[in-house]
mmCIF file of C-alpha atoms and ligand atoms in Angstrom:
data_model
loop_
_atom_site.group_PDB
_atom_site.id
_atom_site.type_symbol
_atom_site.label_atom_id
_atom_site.label_comp_id
_atom_site.label_asym_id
_atom_site.label_seq_id
_atom_site.Cartn_x
_atom_site.Cartn_y
_atom_site.Cartn_z
ATOM 1 C CA MET A 1 -22.142 -54.885 -20.708
ATOM 2 C CA LYS A 2 -23.867 -54.852 -24.084
ATOM 3 C CA LEU A 3 -22.928 -52.869 -27.167
ATOM 4 C CA HIS A 4 -25.464 -52.282 -29.935
ATOM 5 C CA GLY A 5 -23.480 -51.934 -33.120
ATOM 6 C CA ASN A 6 -21.715 -53.808 -35.849
ATOM 7 C CA SER A 7 -18.213 -55.137 -36.301
ATOM 8 C CA TYR A 8 -17.882 -53.427 -39.703
ATOM 9 C CA SER A 9 -18.556 -50.005 -38.160
ATOM 10 C CA THR A 10 -15.420 -48.097 -37.184
ATOM 11 C CA CYS A 11 -17.281 -46.321 -34.356
ATOM 12 C CA THR A 12 -18.422 -49.657 -32.913
ATOM 13 C CA LEU A 13 -14.893 -51.057 -33.246
ATOM 14 C CA LYS A 14 -13.451 -48.093 -31.331
ATOM 15 C CA ALA A 15 -15.793 -48.847 -28.414
ATOM 16 C CA LEU A 16 -15.094 -52.602 -28.595
ATOM 17 C CA LEU A 17 -11.362 -51.901 -28.601
ATOM 18 C CA ALA A 18 -11.597 -49.699 -25.498
ATOM 19 C CA LEU A 19 -13.597 -52.439 -23.737
ATOM 20 C CA ALA A 20 -11.002 -55.049 -24.736
ATOM 21 C CA GLU A 21 -8.059 -52.837 -23.729
ATOM 22 C CA LYS A 22 -9.630 -52.353 -20.303
ATOM 23 C CA GLY A 23 -10.544 -56.033 -19.928
ATOM 24 C CA HIS A 24 -14.327 -55.712 -19.845
ATOM 25 C CA ALA A 25 -16.567 -58.439 -21.227
ATOM 26 C CA VAL A 26 -19.176 -57.253 -23.692
ATOM 27 C CA GLU A 27 -21.940 -58.764 -25.774
ATOM 28 C CA LEU A 28 -22.312 -57.266 -29.254
ATOM 29 C CA ILE A 29 -25.971 -56.822 -30.202
ATOM 30 C CA PRO A 30 -25.934 -56.550 -34.014
ATOM 31 C CA VAL A 31 -27.602 -53.595 -35.714
ATOM 32 C CA ASP A 32 -27.673 -54.171 -39.480
ATOM 33 C CA LEU A 33 -27.042 -50.788 -41.118
ATOM 34 C CA ALA A 34 -27.637 -52.171 -44.642
ATOM 35 C CA LYS A 35 -31.168 -53.119 -43.578
ATOM 36 C CA GLY A 36 -31.682 -49.705 -41.953
ATOM 37 C CA GLU A 37 -32.113 -51.185 -38.467
ATOM 38 C CA GLN A 38 -30.558 -48.012 -37.004
ATOM 39 C CA ARG A 39 -33.664 -46.105 -38.138
ATOM 40 C CA THR A 40 -36.265 -48.326 -36.433
ATOM 41 C CA PRO A 41 -38.271 -46.769 -33.593
ATOM 42 C CA GLN A 42 -36.721 -49.350 -31.210
ATOM 43 C CA HIS A 43 -33.193 -48.230 -32.073
ATOM 44 C CA ARG A 44 -34.094 -44.529 -32.138
ATOM 45 C CA ALA A 45 -35.333 -44.969 -28.561
ATOM 46 C CA LEU A 46 -31.704 -45.836 -27.677
ATOM 47 C CA HIS A 47 -29.999 -43.398 -30.062
ATOM 48 C CA PRO A 48 -32.165 -40.462 -31.186
ATOM 49 C CA PHE A 49 -29.749 -39.680 -34.054
ATOM 50 C CA ALA A 50 -30.192 -43.216 -35.487
ATOM 51 C CA LYS A 51 -26.509 -44.225 -35.298
ATOM 52 C CA ILE A 52 -24.360 -46.871 -33.684
ATOM 53 C CA PRO A 53 -22.806 -47.688 -31.225
ATOM 54 C CA VAL A 54 -24.896 -47.633 -28.052
ATOM 55 C CA LEU A 55 -23.488 -49.041 -24.801
ATOM 56 C CA PHE A 56 -25.556 -50.577 -22.014
ATOM 57 C CA ASP A 57 -24.040 -51.064 -18.569
ATOM 58 C CA GLY A 58 -26.974 -52.414 -16.562
ATOM 59 C CA ASP A 59 -29.737 -49.882 -17.021
ATOM 60 C CA PHE A 60 -27.288 -47.061 -17.841
ATOM 61 C CA HIS A 61 -27.039 -46.408 -21.547
ATOM 62 C CA LEU A 62 -24.798 -44.138 -23.570
ATOM 63 C CA TYR A 63 -24.135 -43.242 -27.199
ATOM 64 C CA GLU A 64 -21.222 -41.520 -29.038
ATOM 65 C CA SER A 65 -18.082 -43.642 -29.271
ATOM 66 C CA GLY A 66 -15.941 -40.938 -27.602
ATOM 67 C CA ALA A 67 -18.240 -40.785 -24.581
ATOM 68 C CA ILE A 68 -18.321 -44.590 -24.423
ATOM 69 C CA ILE A 69 -14.508 -44.872 -24.501
ATOM 70 C CA ARG A 70 -14.128 -42.263 -21.752
ATOM 71 C CA TYR A 71 -16.825 -43.977 -19.637
ATOM 72 C CA VAL A 72 -15.210 -47.394 -20.072
ATOM 73 C CA ASP A 73 -11.809 -45.939 -19.201
ATOM 74 C CA GLY A 74 -13.214 -44.607 -15.919
ATOM 75 C CA LEU A 75 -14.513 -47.993 -14.766
ATOM 76 C CA PRO A 76 -12.438 -50.029 -12.297
ATOM 77 C CA SER A 77 -9.809 -52.059 -14.169
ATOM 78 C CA SER A 78 -6.270 -53.299 -13.621
ATOM 79 C CA ALA A 79 -5.339 -52.134 -17.127
ATOM 80 C CA PRO A 80 -3.579 -48.769 -17.584
ATOM 81 C CA SER A 81 -5.694 -45.705 -18.291
ATOM 82 C CA LEU A 82 -6.251 -44.718 -21.920
ATOM 83 C CA ILE A 83 -6.317 -41.059 -20.861
ATOM 84 C CA PRO A 84 -3.131 -39.313 -19.675
ATOM 85 C CA THR A 85 -3.363 -37.483 -16.340
ATOM 86 C CA ASP A 86 -0.888 -34.742 -17.268
ATOM 87 C CA ALA A 87 -2.867 -31.739 -18.562
ATOM 88 C CA LYS A 88 -0.688 -31.160 -21.627
ATOM 89 C CA ALA A 89 -0.522 -34.839 -22.622
ATOM 90 C CA ARG A 90 -4.306 -35.070 -22.172
ATOM 91 C CA ALA A 91 -4.867 -32.006 -24.362
ATOM 92 C CA VAL A 92 -2.576 -33.428 -27.051
ATOM 93 C CA MET A 93 -4.538 -36.674 -26.825
ATOM 94 C CA GLU A 94 -7.808 -34.764 -27.353
ATOM 95 C CA GLN A 95 -6.281 -32.969 -30.346
ATOM 96 C CA TRP A 96 -5.541 -36.279 -32.103
ATOM 97 C CA VAL A 97 -8.869 -37.798 -31.059
ATOM 98 C CA SER A 98 -10.530 -34.872 -32.832
ATOM 99 C CA VAL A 99 -8.327 -35.045 -35.956
ATOM 100 C CA GLU A 100 -9.499 -38.570 -36.803
ATOM 101 C CA PRO A 101 -13.233 -37.873 -37.457
ATOM 102 C CA SER A 102 -12.666 -34.285 -38.620
ATOM 103 C CA TYR A 103 -9.914 -34.709 -41.224
ATOM 104 C CA LEU A 104 -9.281 -38.417 -41.851
ATOM 105 C CA GLN A 105 -12.749 -39.994 -41.801
ATOM 106 C CA PRO A 106 -14.282 -37.958 -44.671
ATOM 107 C CA SER A 107 -11.645 -39.172 -47.171
ATOM 108 C CA VAL A 108 -11.753 -42.728 -45.812
ATOM 109 C CA PHE A 109 -15.547 -42.706 -46.085
ATOM 110 C CA GLU A 110 -15.247 -41.621 -49.735
ATOM 111 C CA ILE A 111 -12.950 -44.602 -50.391
ATOM 112 C CA ARG A 112 -15.499 -46.894 -48.708
ATOM 113 C CA LYS A 113 -18.283 -45.370 -50.812
ATOM 114 C CA GLN A 114 -16.364 -45.661 -54.086
ATOM 115 C CA LEU A 115 -14.910 -49.137 -53.598
ATOM 116 C CA PHE A 116 -17.667 -50.898 -51.636
ATOM 117 C CA LEU A 117 -20.966 -49.040 -51.279
ATOM 118 C CA ASN A 118 -21.374 -47.856 -54.893
ATOM 119 C CA PRO A 119 -20.826 -51.353 -56.381
ATOM 120 C CA MET A 120 -22.998 -52.918 -53.649
ATOM 121 C CA PHE A 121 -25.934 -50.635 -54.484
ATOM 122 C CA GLY A 122 -25.670 -50.890 -58.266
ATOM 123 C CA GLY A 123 -23.426 -47.859 -58.837
ATOM 124 C CA LYS A 124 -19.880 -47.567 -60.152
ATOM 125 C CA THR A 125 -16.472 -46.807 -58.707
ATOM 126 C CA ASP A 126 -15.125 -43.494 -60.003
ATOM 127 C CA PRO A 127 -11.296 -43.824 -60.137
ATOM 128 C CA ALA A 128 -10.872 -40.014 -60.072
ATOM 129 C CA GLU A 129 -12.849 -39.830 -56.798
ATOM 130 C CA VAL A 130 -10.760 -42.667 -55.344
ATOM 131 C CA GLU A 131 -7.561 -40.779 -56.209
ATOM 132 C CA LYS A 132 -8.947 -37.566 -54.688
ATOM 133 C CA ALA A 133 -9.861 -39.413 -51.494
ATOM 134 C CA ARG A 134 -6.455 -41.117 -51.374
ATOM 135 C CA ALA A 135 -4.821 -37.689 -51.612
ATOM 136 C CA GLY A 136 -6.989 -36.562 -48.689
ATOM 137 C CA VAL A 137 -5.856 -39.553 -46.605
ATOM 138 C CA ALA A 138 -2.222 -38.970 -47.649
ATOM 139 C CA GLY A 139 -2.387 -35.358 -46.451
ATOM 140 C CA VAL A 140 -3.480 -36.459 -42.958
ATOM 141 C CA LEU A 141 -0.927 -39.278 -42.840
ATOM 142 C CA ASP A 142 1.824 -36.781 -43.716
ATOM 143 C CA VAL A 143 0.821 -34.792 -40.640
ATOM 144 C CA LEU A 144 0.856 -37.970 -38.522
ATOM 145 C CA GLU A 145 4.259 -38.873 -39.982
ATOM 146 C CA ARG A 146 5.739 -35.608 -38.716
ATOM 147 C CA ALA A 147 3.967 -35.849 -35.339
ATOM 148 C CA LEU A 148 5.309 -39.362 -34.752
ATOM 149 C CA GLU A 149 8.943 -38.388 -35.412
ATOM 150 C CA GLY A 150 10.846 -39.416 -32.271
ATOM 151 C CA ARG A 151 7.817 -40.569 -30.318
ATOM 152 C CA PRO A 152 6.147 -43.974 -30.165
ATOM 153 C CA TYR A 153 2.560 -42.821 -29.588
ATOM 154 C CA LEU A 154 0.564 -39.744 -30.522
ATOM 155 C CA ALA A 155 0.181 -38.365 -27.003
ATOM 156 C CA GLY A 156 3.716 -39.260 -25.898
ATOM 157 C CA SER A 157 5.429 -42.336 -24.542
ATOM 158 C CA THR A 158 2.388 -44.492 -23.780
ATOM 159 C CA TYR A 159 -0.587 -45.861 -25.742
ATOM 160 C CA SER A 160 -3.710 -43.759 -25.251
ATOM 161 C CA MET A 161 -7.161 -43.031 -26.657
ATOM 162 C CA ALA A 162 -5.364 -40.872 -29.262
ATOM 163 C CA ASP A 163 -3.863 -44.008 -30.819
ATOM 164 C CA LEU A 164 -6.878 -46.258 -30.228
ATOM 165 C CA VAL A 165 -9.314 -44.207 -32.311
ATOM 166 C CA TYR A 166 -7.173 -44.637 -35.464
ATOM 167 C CA VAL A 167 -7.008 -48.441 -35.312
ATOM 168 C CA PRO A 168 -10.385 -49.320 -36.949
ATOM 169 C CA THR A 169 -9.950 -46.700 -39.691
ATOM 170 C CA PHE A 170 -6.450 -47.926 -40.521
ATOM 171 C CA GLN A 171 -7.734 -51.503 -40.526
ATOM 172 C CA PHE A 172 -10.303 -50.436 -43.101
ATOM 173 C CA LEU A 173 -7.467 -49.077 -45.286
ATOM 174 C CA VAL A 174 -5.802 -52.501 -45.006
ATOM 175 C CA ILE A 175 -9.046 -54.292 -45.967
ATOM 176 C CA ALA A 176 -9.573 -51.888 -48.885
ATOM 177 C CA ARG A 177 -5.968 -52.565 -50.061
ATOM 178 C CA GLN A 178 -5.031 -48.926 -49.553
ATOM 179 C CA ASP A 179 -2.394 -49.691 -46.921
ATOM 180 C CA ASP A 180 0.419 -48.548 -49.220
ATOM 181 C CA LEU A 181 -0.570 -45.146 -47.795
ATOM 182 C CA ILE A 182 0.433 -46.432 -44.337
ATOM 183 C CA LEU A 183 3.437 -48.543 -45.279
ATOM 184 C CA THR A 184 5.220 -45.887 -47.342
ATOM 185 C CA ARG A 185 5.522 -43.595 -44.317
ATOM 186 C CA ARG A 186 8.261 -44.803 -41.948
ATOM 187 C CA ASN A 187 6.920 -43.414 -38.649
ATOM 188 C CA VAL A 188 3.280 -44.136 -39.455
ATOM 189 C CA ALA A 189 4.147 -47.694 -40.510
ATOM 190 C CA ALA A 190 6.105 -48.351 -37.287
ATOM 191 C CA TRP A 191 3.281 -46.847 -35.179
ATOM 192 C CA TRP A 192 0.671 -48.936 -37.033
ATOM 193 C CA GLU A 193 2.734 -52.067 -36.359
ATOM 194 C CA ARG A 194 2.885 -51.083 -32.663
ATOM 195 C CA ILE A 195 -0.839 -50.364 -32.234
ATOM 196 C CA SER A 196 -2.267 -53.089 -34.490
ATOM 197 C CA THR A 197 -0.373 -55.911 -32.797
ATOM 198 C CA ARG A 198 -1.664 -55.194 -29.298
ATOM 199 C CA PRO A 199 -3.468 -58.197 -27.768
ATOM 200 C CA ALA A 200 -6.787 -56.317 -27.462
ATOM 201 C CA TRP A 201 -6.968 -55.584 -31.200
ATOM 202 C CA LYS A 202 -5.812 -59.094 -32.122
ATOM 203 C CA GLN A 203 -8.595 -60.423 -29.881
ATOM 204 C CA ILE A 204 -11.161 -58.328 -31.745
ATOM 205 C CA LEU A 205 -9.846 -59.388 -35.142
ATOM 206 C CA ALA A 206 -10.074 -63.001 -34.015
ATOM 207 C CA GLY A 207 -13.692 -62.392 -32.974
ATOM 208 C CA ALA A 208 -13.002 -63.434 -29.402
ATOM 209 C CA PRO A 209 -15.179 -62.102 -26.566
ATOM 210 C CA ALA A 210 -13.570 -59.212 -24.701
ATOM 211 C CA SER A 211 -12.752 -60.584 -21.273
ATOM 212 C CA ARG A 212 -9.602 -60.776 -19.206
HETATM 213 N N1 GSH B 301 -20.012 -39.418 -33.608
HETATM 214 C C1 GSH B 301 -20.632 -40.724 -33.618
HETATM 215 C C2 GSH B 301 -20.780 -41.188 -35.046
HETATM 216 C C3 GSH B 301 -21.716 -42.379 -35.127
HETATM 217 C C4 GSH B 301 -21.840 -42.882 -36.560
HETATM 218 O O1 GSH B 301 -21.814 -42.103 -37.525
HETATM 219 N N2 GSH B 301 -22.010 -44.197 -36.697
HETATM 220 C C5 GSH B 301 -22.119 -44.789 -37.996
HETATM 221 C C6 GSH B 301 -21.337 -46.093 -38.047
HETATM 222 S S1 GSH B 301 -19.596 -45.813 -37.789
HETATM 223 C C7 GSH B 301 -23.591 -45.096 -38.258
HETATM 224 O O2 GSH B 301 -24.328 -45.422 -37.356
HETATM 225 N N3 GSH B 301 -24.016 -44.988 -39.525
HETATM 226 C C8 GSH B 301 -25.352 -45.319 -39.911
HETATM 227 C C9 GSH B 301 -26.049 -44.227 -40.653
HETATM 228 O O3 GSH B 301 -25.471 -43.136 -40.804
HETATM 229 O O4 GSH B 301 -27.174 -44.470 -41.061
HETATM 230 C C10 GSH B 301 -19.802 -41.721 -32.786
HETATM 231 O O5 GSH B 301 -18.559 -41.564 -32.739
HETATM 232 O O6 GSH B 301 -20.389 -42.625 -32.172
#
């Protein structure tokens, strides 16, 4: 399989992580967002909304990281499913999958903008905006903290897509030195330790090809 994307994009990393968890080899075809390669006619032919990632499995191609993860999970693999079969557990999984882009990403994106993008493009970091964004992240992590009381994973007793989709965003908080937000919450910190030390994520961090 081939994935058009970039290893600094959280959406690409979600798809790469699902592929690694399920033991599928993939070639990453880089799309440089800083150069605007996502807006070229060639890329728009693959993704009409000019975003990454885009998955190719033979001549079948698919965009939207959520759709890609669900497709990958449905392919034959000896690895456990990332999607619970029980209707309630599956619905709870979908709830947390939706929380990540809806309520966490906007604040995390503001941190990225303030700490990295503004300085990179000649602007300045506004400390008040950073604090506001940190408060936004903290609010979501407080909800996660309560949800994780007495359970190891968001959708119950096993790792699922609900946990997977948070890994790249949390890793960004680590890179941006904002991981005090994670480490000061007991349940969130223990969950992060559990999900960030899985072999699939370690393999991605090490830059190894996803194959098992
Ligand atoms: N809902 C989409 C979001 C895709 C998305 O926003 N991708 C970002 C990278 S994480 C992107 O391509 N940004 C480039 C741009 O907005 O120009 C998904 O989950 O795949």
